[in-house]
Amino acid sequence: MYSSIYTESKEMYDELIEWRRELHKTPELGLELPQTVSFVKNKLTELGIPFETKVNGNCIVGYLGSGERCLLLRADMDGLPMFEESQLSYASQNGNMHACGHDIHTTALLGAAKLLKKHEQDLKGKIKLLFQPGEETFEGARAVIKEGVLENPKVDAAFAAHVASTLPVKTIAYGTLTATSVFGFKITITGKGTHGAMPQNGIDPINVGVTIYQALQELIARECAPSKEVSLTIGQFNSGTMNNVIPETAVLQGTLRTFDSETKQYLITRIKEIVKNISKAFRAESKIEVLTDIPVLCCDEKRNEEIVKALNLMNAELKIISGLHTTGSDDFAVYANEIPASYFMIGAKENSNTIYAHHNPKVCFNEQVLPIAAAVYACAALDWK
């Protein structure tokens, strides 16, 4: 049966490309995805698959199968607020971009839905098809869990796939300690604005921010063992509007990523101490806001191996490698923190001399991944016992 699923998925290739390109043209952001949701709803309706919506209509949950146990298949749908530079004929023109492949994930789960509807009698339990918003902002998983996606019927396990622009097509990677936690934070420094010609009359928040920035980098270099695999990135530093004015405020935003909860808590404490003490030393005020707090993505080893066996039966040409361990993050970790879960990366490397990573405005994904990803989702569902 598994091999026939792969064959049937390949027969859908042209249709999958059409769906993916339509979605790629109109990326939407965060928890507001009206066009994307409308597209998915129309396709599920055409397939005769019942569904409901959540998160103010921006999340779709489709239903297949029957039985006591339930598996959740998740695809994220949102894009990124960046202008696309891929030069593709179907590139987005709305100022946003699917630079992480979520249009492919959505298409793949729709393709799997079509396959599973055809083979619904072979399912050994209930399947929830979750088309989730807000992954890039790390809001979506908690939003849909809050609205009961893991209940009625109760979900026993979850599966998600993610394309990889740097892995060759037909390569699939999986692991147990798969992706880092992510602690997102915002530091607001309040000083005292003044004329740039009279700095003694003010308190320069830029100077305070630069000192904090340097101290945070030294925190990683001198208080973290290299084996701990920690990354701390300040991706945003905003202050001032004129070259001859010392501004009132400065804002730094960043992320801390770790695989170890003890290290994470230690570093969060140290970040707070550094911000507080440096601000005090320069007579400035400061506050820290928590923007995101996503756990480490830990996958279920037993379930991983069951899926791998099924994938090998599906297509012996697939190169399946264990040990996936990346410093990227995904809010799928929120589900994995609640129930047994598996997360597989699927190769979508372009046939080009220049390969761009995710979140790059020039990144492209090889569309040959579409039937593979759809078949992987379907195979994970059909193998569910």
Short mmCIF file of C-alpha atoms in Angstrom, two decimals:
data_model
loop_
_atom_site.label_atom_id
_atom_site.label_comp_id
_atom_site.label_asym_id
_atom_site.label_seq_id
_atom_site.Cartn_x
_atom_site.Cartn_y
_atom_site.Cartn_z
CA MET A 1 0.00 0.00 0.00
CA TYR A 2 2.78 2.45 0.87
CA SER A 3 4.40 2.17 -2.55
CA SER A 4 1.06 2.86 -4.23
CA ILE A 5 0.71 6.03 -2.13
CA TYR A 6 3.99 7.32 -3.54
CA THR A 7 2.92 6.47 -7.09
CA GLU A 8 -0.42 8.21 -6.64
CA SER A 9 1.30 11.24 -5.16
CA LYS A 10 3.61 11.54 -8.16
CA GLU A 11 0.56 11.43 -10.42
CA MET A 12 -0.65 14.60 -8.64
CA TYR A 13 2.59 16.49 -9.44
CA ASP A 14 1.11 19.06 -11.83
CA GLU A 15 -1.83 19.71 -9.54
CA LEU A 16 0.45 20.15 -6.52
CA ILE A 17 2.60 22.63 -8.44
CA GLU A 18 -0.49 24.62 -9.40
CA TRP A 19 -1.65 24.76 -5.77
CA ARG A 20 1.79 25.65 -4.43
CA ARG A 21 2.36 28.49 -6.92
CA GLU A 22 -1.04 29.97 -6.19
CA LEU A 23 -0.23 30.01 -2.48
CA HIS A 24 3.29 31.31 -3.11
CA LYS A 25 1.98 34.43 -4.85
CA THR A 26 0.05 35.69 -1.81
CA PRO A 27 1.90 35.07 1.46
CA GLU A 28 0.16 36.34 4.57
CA LEU A 29 1.48 36.99 8.05
CA GLY A 30 0.96 35.83 11.62
CA LEU A 31 -2.56 35.00 12.71
CA GLU A 32 -4.33 36.80 9.83
CA LEU A 33 -4.42 34.58 6.72
CA PRO A 34 -7.76 35.18 4.98
CA GLN A 35 -6.70 34.36 1.38
CA THR A 36 -4.68 31.31 2.39
CA VAL A 37 -7.52 30.01 4.55
CA SER A 38 -10.03 30.55 1.75
CA PHE A 39 -7.84 28.53 -0.63
CA VAL A 40 -7.49 25.63 1.82
CA LYS A 41 -11.19 25.61 2.67
CA ASN A 42 -12.12 25.47 -1.02
CA LYS A 43 -9.80 22.52 -1.63
CA LEU A 44 -11.08 20.58 1.39
CA THR A 45 -14.64 21.24 0.26
CA GLU A 46 -13.82 19.91 -3.22
CA LEU A 47 -12.33 16.80 -1.60
CA GLY A 48 -15.40 16.24 0.55
CA ILE A 49 -13.43 16.53 3.78
CA PRO A 50 -15.32 18.09 6.73
CA PHE A 51 -13.52 20.84 8.61
CA GLU A 52 -13.90 23.57 11.19
CA THR A 53 -12.06 26.83 11.75
CA LYS A 54 -10.34 28.29 14.80
CA VAL A 55 -8.37 31.42 15.74
CA ASN A 56 -10.97 33.83 14.32
CA GLY A 57 -11.26 31.78 11.16
CA ASN A 58 -7.54 31.74 10.43
CA CYS A 59 -6.90 28.09 11.26
CA ILE A 60 -8.48 25.06 9.57
CA VAL A 61 -8.89 21.60 11.08
CA GLY A 62 -9.99 18.83 8.71
CA TYR A 63 -11.24 15.40 9.82
CA LEU A 64 -10.73 11.93 8.37
CA GLY A 65 -11.09 8.35 9.58
CA SER A 66 -12.70 6.85 12.65
CA GLY A 67 -11.74 4.94 15.76
CA GLU A 68 -10.60 5.50 19.31
CA ARG A 69 -7.18 7.01 18.69
CA CYS A 70 -6.30 10.23 16.87
CA LEU A 71 -3.23 11.52 15.00
CA LEU A 72 -2.64 15.21 14.25
CA LEU A 73 -0.94 16.16 10.97
CA ARG A 74 0.24 19.77 11.08
CA ALA A 75 1.22 22.16 8.29
CA ASP A 76 2.05 25.82 8.93
CA MET A 77 0.71 28.42 6.47
CA ASP A 78 2.18 31.86 7.26
CA GLY A 79 4.94 33.76 5.47
CA LEU A 80 7.52 36.39 6.40
CA PRO A 81 7.46 40.21 6.12
CA MET A 82 10.23 40.44 3.51
CA PHE A 83 10.32 41.36 -0.18
CA GLU A 84 10.97 38.36 -2.43
CA GLU A 85 14.09 38.45 -4.64
CA SER A 86 13.88 34.92 -6.07
CA GLN A 87 13.12 36.09 -9.64
CA LEU A 88 10.58 33.29 -9.96
CA SER A 89 7.79 33.87 -12.47
CA TYR A 90 5.28 33.29 -9.65
CA ALA A 91 7.13 35.34 -7.02
CA SER A 92 5.10 37.24 -4.45
CA GLN A 93 4.40 40.88 -5.21
CA ASN A 94 2.71 41.89 -1.95
CA GLY A 95 5.86 42.62 0.08
CA ASN A 96 5.72 39.33 1.98
CA MET A 97 7.46 36.05 1.13
CA HIS A 98 7.18 32.32 1.71
CA ALA A 99 10.90 32.20 2.53
CA CYS A 100 10.54 29.19 4.83
CA GLY A 101 8.52 26.92 2.57
CA HIS A 102 5.22 27.08 4.40
CA ASP A 103 3.39 27.26 1.05
CA ILE A 104 4.92 23.84 0.30
CA HIS A 105 3.85 22.48 3.69
CA THR A 106 0.27 23.63 3.10
CA THR A 107 0.25 22.14 -0.39
CA ALA A 108 1.75 18.87 0.83
CA LEU A 109 -0.88 18.44 3.54
CA LEU A 110 -3.62 19.18 1.01
CA GLY A 111 -2.07 16.56 -1.26
CA ALA A 112 -1.99 14.12 1.64
CA ALA A 113 -5.62 14.93 2.38
CA LYS A 114 -6.56 13.93 -1.15
CA LEU A 115 -4.60 10.68 -0.87
CA LEU A 116 -6.01 9.86 2.56
CA LYS A 117 -9.57 10.59 1.49
CA LYS A 118 -9.13 8.02 -1.28
CA HIS A 119 -7.72 5.49 1.23
CA GLU A 120 -9.87 6.48 4.19
CA GLN A 121 -11.01 2.89 4.73
CA ASP A 122 -7.36 1.93 5.40
CA LEU A 123 -6.91 4.42 8.25
CA LYS A 124 -6.64 2.79 11.67
CA GLY A 125 -7.88 5.81 13.62
CA LYS A 126 -8.97 9.42 13.37
CA ILE A 127 -6.80 11.98 11.57
CA LYS A 128 -6.87 15.72 12.24
CA LEU A 129 -5.50 17.84 9.39
CA LEU A 130 -4.25 21.02 11.05
CA PHE A 131 -3.49 24.01 8.82
CA GLN A 132 -1.91 26.36 11.35
CA PRO A 133 -1.27 30.12 11.24
CA GLY A 134 1.34 32.05 13.20
CA GLU A 135 4.33 29.70 13.25
CA GLU A 136 6.85 32.37 12.24
CA THR A 137 5.72 34.51 15.17
CA PHE A 138 5.57 31.47 17.50
CA GLU A 139 1.93 32.32 18.31
CA GLY A 140 -0.01 29.73 16.34
CA ALA A 141 0.47 26.48 18.21
CA ARG A 142 -0.50 27.93 21.59
CA ALA A 143 -3.44 29.75 20.02
CA VAL A 144 -4.93 26.59 18.51
CA ILE A 145 -4.20 24.49 21.60
CA LYS A 146 -5.99 27.11 23.69
CA GLU A 147 -9.00 26.66 21.41
CA GLY A 148 -9.01 22.90 21.95
CA VAL A 149 -7.30 21.43 18.88
CA LEU A 150 -5.87 18.60 21.01
CA GLU A 151 -9.33 17.64 22.30
CA ASN A 152 -12.66 16.42 20.90
CA PRO A 153 -11.38 13.97 19.83
CA LYS A 154 -8.34 13.79 22.05
CA VAL A 155 -5.11 13.75 20.04
CA ASP A 156 -2.70 10.93 20.92
CA ALA A 157 0.26 11.91 18.73
CA ALA A 158 1.34 14.50 16.18
CA PHE A 159 3.43 14.65 13.01
CA ALA A 160 4.87 17.56 11.03
CA ALA A 161 7.21 17.88 8.08
CA HIS A 162 9.41 20.81 7.04
CA VAL A 163 11.22 21.30 3.75
CA ALA A 164 14.95 22.04 3.74
CA SER A 165 16.48 24.16 0.98
CA THR A 166 19.96 22.79 1.75
CA LEU A 167 19.11 19.06 1.71
CA PRO A 168 18.99 17.18 -1.62
CA VAL A 169 15.64 16.01 -2.95
CA LYS A 170 14.73 12.48 -1.75
CA THR A 171 16.69 13.04 1.47
CA ILE A 172 14.72 12.91 4.73
CA ALA A 173 16.20 13.69 8.13
CA TYR A 174 14.80 13.02 11.59
CA GLY A 175 15.97 12.96 15.20
CA THR A 176 14.97 13.09 18.83
CA LEU A 177 16.50 16.33 20.16
CA THR A 178 15.51 18.03 16.94
CA ALA A 179 15.41 21.81 17.43
CA THR A 180 16.25 24.35 20.12
CA SER A 181 14.04 26.22 22.48
CA VAL A 182 13.66 29.90 21.66
CA PHE A 183 13.33 32.69 24.20
CA GLY A 184 12.49 35.95 22.46
CA PHE A 185 12.93 39.22 24.32
CA LYS A 186 12.69 42.97 23.92
CA ILE A 187 14.88 45.39 25.89
CA THR A 188 13.67 48.98 26.16
CA ILE A 189 16.19 51.50 27.49
CA THR A 190 15.00 54.92 28.59
CA GLY A 191 17.57 57.68 28.91
CA LYS A 192 17.30 61.45 28.67
CA GLY A 193 17.17 63.15 25.32
CA THR A 194 19.26 66.22 24.57
CA HIS A 195 21.05 68.15 21.84
CA GLY A 196 23.97 66.23 20.36
CA ALA A 197 26.23 69.22 21.05
CA MET A 198 25.56 68.96 24.79
CA PRO A 199 25.76 65.24 25.69
CA GLN A 200 26.48 66.06 29.35
CA ASN A 201 22.87 67.19 29.71
CA GLY A 202 21.43 63.83 28.66
CA ILE A 203 21.62 60.09 29.22
CA ASP A 204 22.43 58.35 25.95
CA PRO A 205 20.35 55.15 25.51
CA ILE A 206 22.35 54.20 22.42
CA ASN A 207 25.54 54.08 24.48
CA VAL A 208 23.76 51.95 27.08
CA GLY A 209 22.38 49.66 24.37
CA VAL A 210 25.78 49.16 22.75
CA THR A 211 27.30 48.24 26.11
CA ILE A 212 24.48 45.79 26.81
CA TYR A 213 24.91 44.28 23.35
CA GLN A 214 28.62 43.69 23.88
CA ALA A 215 28.04 42.24 27.36
CA LEU A 216 25.47 39.78 26.00
CA GLN A 217 27.94 38.51 23.42
CA GLU A 218 30.58 38.12 26.12
CA LEU A 219 28.03 36.21 28.18
CA ILE A 220 27.95 33.49 25.52
CA ALA A 221 31.70 33.57 24.93
CA ARG A 222 32.73 33.41 28.59
CA GLU A 223 29.90 31.83 30.59
CA CYS A 224 28.72 29.07 28.25
CA ALA A 225 30.63 25.90 27.48
CA PRO A 226 30.93 25.41 23.69
CA SER A 227 29.34 21.98 24.11
CA LYS A 228 26.08 23.60 25.28
CA GLU A 229 25.21 24.76 21.73
CA VAL A 230 23.80 28.15 22.70
CA SER A 231 23.11 31.04 20.35
CA LEU A 232 22.11 34.55 21.39
CA THR A 233 21.21 36.93 18.59
CA ILE A 234 20.23 40.58 18.72
CA GLY A 235 18.42 41.05 15.45
CA GLN A 236 17.02 44.51 16.01
CA PHE A 237 18.53 47.70 17.47
CA ASN A 238 16.48 50.85 16.98
CA SER A 239 17.03 54.34 18.33
CA GLY A 240 16.89 57.95 17.26
CA THR A 241 15.71 59.80 14.18
CA MET A 242 18.31 62.59 13.73
CA ASN A 243 22.09 62.72 13.61
CA ASN A 244 22.46 65.59 16.07
CA VAL A 245 19.99 64.52 18.75
CA ILE A 246 20.58 62.09 21.61
CA PRO A 247 17.25 60.22 21.73
CA GLU A 248 15.14 59.34 24.71
CA THR A 249 14.91 55.59 24.11
CA ALA A 250 16.62 52.63 22.46
CA VAL A 251 15.13 49.19 21.78
CA LEU A 252 16.96 45.89 21.29
CA GLN A 253 15.17 42.69 20.31
CA GLY A 254 16.71 39.25 20.23
CA THR A 255 16.46 35.52 20.75
CA LEU A 256 18.20 33.01 22.99
CA ARG A 257 18.29 29.41 21.74
CA THR A 258 19.38 26.38 23.74
CA PHE A 259 18.88 22.62 23.97
CA ASP A 260 19.18 22.56 27.77
CA SER A 261 16.56 23.96 30.15
CA GLU A 262 19.03 24.53 33.00
CA THR A 263 21.35 26.54 30.73
CA LYS A 264 18.37 28.45 29.40
CA GLN A 265 17.19 29.52 32.86
CA TYR A 266 20.72 30.49 33.90
CA LEU A 267 21.16 32.69 30.83
CA ILE A 268 17.76 34.34 31.19
CA THR A 269 18.73 35.30 34.74
CA ARG A 270 22.08 36.63 33.54
CA ILE A 271 20.46 38.65 30.72
CA LYS A 272 18.20 40.32 33.26
CA GLU A 273 21.16 41.06 35.56
CA ILE A 274 23.27 42.50 32.76
CA VAL A 275 20.50 44.76 31.47
CA LYS A 276 19.61 45.99 34.95
CA ASN A 277 23.15 46.63 36.15
CA ILE A 278 24.49 48.28 33.00
CA SER A 279 21.45 50.53 32.81
CA LYS A 280 21.91 51.50 36.45
CA ALA A 281 25.63 52.21 35.89
CA PHE A 282 24.76 54.70 33.14
CA ARG A 283 21.78 56.20 35.06
CA ALA A 284 19.23 54.86 32.55
CA GLU A 285 16.00 52.96 33.09
CA SER A 286 15.32 49.64 31.38
CA LYS A 287 12.75 46.88 31.10
CA ILE A 288 12.66 43.45 29.48
CA GLU A 289 9.57 42.00 27.79
CA VAL A 290 9.22 38.32 26.92
CA LEU A 291 8.09 38.01 23.31
CA THR A 292 8.24 34.22 22.88
CA ASP A 293 9.10 31.19 24.97
CA ILE A 294 9.06 27.95 22.96
CA PRO A 295 10.44 24.68 24.40
CA VAL A 296 13.01 22.36 22.86
CA LEU A 297 11.53 20.18 20.12
CA CYS A 298 11.88 16.65 21.50
CA CYS A 299 10.52 13.89 19.26
CA ASP A 300 9.33 10.42 20.21
CA GLU A 301 12.02 7.89 19.29
CA LYS A 302 9.70 4.89 18.95
CA ARG A 303 7.24 6.70 16.72
CA ASN A 304 10.11 8.08 14.60
CA GLU A 305 11.36 4.58 13.86
CA GLU A 306 7.88 3.34 12.98
CA ILE A 307 7.50 6.13 10.43
CA VAL A 308 10.96 5.43 9.00
CA LYS A 309 10.04 1.77 8.42
CA ALA A 310 6.89 2.84 6.60
CA LEU A 311 8.81 5.36 4.47
CA ASN A 312 11.35 2.73 3.49
CA LEU A 313 8.49 0.52 2.33
CA MET A 314 6.99 3.46 0.47
CA ASN A 315 10.12 4.19 -1.58
CA ALA A 316 13.48 2.46 -1.18
CA GLU A 317 15.16 5.31 -3.10
CA LEU A 318 14.67 7.73 -0.23
CA LYS A 319 17.81 8.51 1.73
CA ILE A 320 16.63 8.62 5.33
CA ILE A 321 19.17 9.83 7.88
CA SER A 322 18.91 10.05 11.65
CA GLY A 323 20.44 12.62 13.97
CA LEU A 324 18.53 15.74 12.91
CA HIS A 325 19.71 18.36 15.40
CA THR A 326 19.34 21.98 14.39
CA THR A 327 19.61 25.34 16.15
CA GLY A 328 16.50 26.45 14.32
CA SER A 329 13.19 26.43 16.19
CA ASP A 330 9.58 25.60 15.40
CA ASP A 331 6.47 26.09 17.51
CA PHE A 332 5.56 22.48 16.70
CA ALA A 333 7.62 21.97 19.87
CA VAL A 334 4.57 23.15 21.83
CA TYR A 335 2.59 20.09 20.63
CA ALA A 336 5.60 17.82 21.25
CA ASN A 337 5.71 19.11 24.80
CA GLU A 338 2.16 17.83 25.29
CA ILE A 339 1.98 14.58 23.30
CA PRO A 340 4.34 12.15 21.48
CA ALA A 341 5.42 13.80 18.23
CA SER A 342 7.61 13.38 15.17
CA TYR A 343 9.16 16.08 12.98
CA PHE A 344 10.87 15.20 9.70
CA MET A 345 12.91 17.47 7.41
CA ILE A 346 12.48 16.79 3.68
CA GLY A 347 15.11 17.81 1.14
CA ALA A 348 14.15 20.51 -1.38
CA LYS A 349 17.56 21.65 -2.63
CA GLU A 350 17.53 23.36 -6.00
CA ASN A 351 19.72 22.18 -8.89
CA SER A 352 21.86 25.30 -8.77
CA ASN A 353 25.38 26.35 -7.93
CA THR A 354 24.05 28.95 -5.50
CA ILE A 355 21.91 27.65 -2.64
CA TYR A 356 20.25 29.99 -0.17
CA ALA A 357 19.08 29.08 3.31
CA HIS A 358 15.61 29.66 4.71
CA HIS A 359 14.56 33.24 5.47
CA ASN A 360 16.76 34.57 2.67
CA PRO A 361 14.93 36.78 0.12
CA LYS A 362 16.50 34.74 -2.72
CA VAL A 363 15.74 31.26 -1.36
CA CYS A 364 14.06 28.79 -3.73
CA PHE A 365 12.72 25.30 -3.10
CA ASN A 366 12.79 22.44 -5.58
CA GLU A 367 9.20 21.62 -6.49
CA GLN A 368 10.09 17.95 -6.90
CA VAL A 369 9.67 17.83 -3.13
CA LEU A 370 5.90 18.30 -3.43
CA PRO A 371 4.80 14.71 -4.15
CA ILE A 372 7.41 13.39 -1.72
CA ALA A 373 6.19 15.59 1.12
CA ALA A 374 2.53 14.79 0.39
CA ALA A 375 3.34 11.07 0.42
CA VAL A 376 5.31 11.40 3.67
CA TYR A 377 2.34 13.01 5.42
CA ALA A 378 -0.01 10.35 4.04
CA CYS A 379 2.36 7.52 4.94
CA ALA A 380 2.68 8.78 8.54
CA ALA A 381 -1.12 8.75 8.80
CA LEU A 382 -1.65 5.33 7.21
CA ASP A 383 1.01 3.83 9.47
CA TRP A 384 -0.66 5.23 12.60
CA LYS A 385 -2.00 2.43 14.79
#
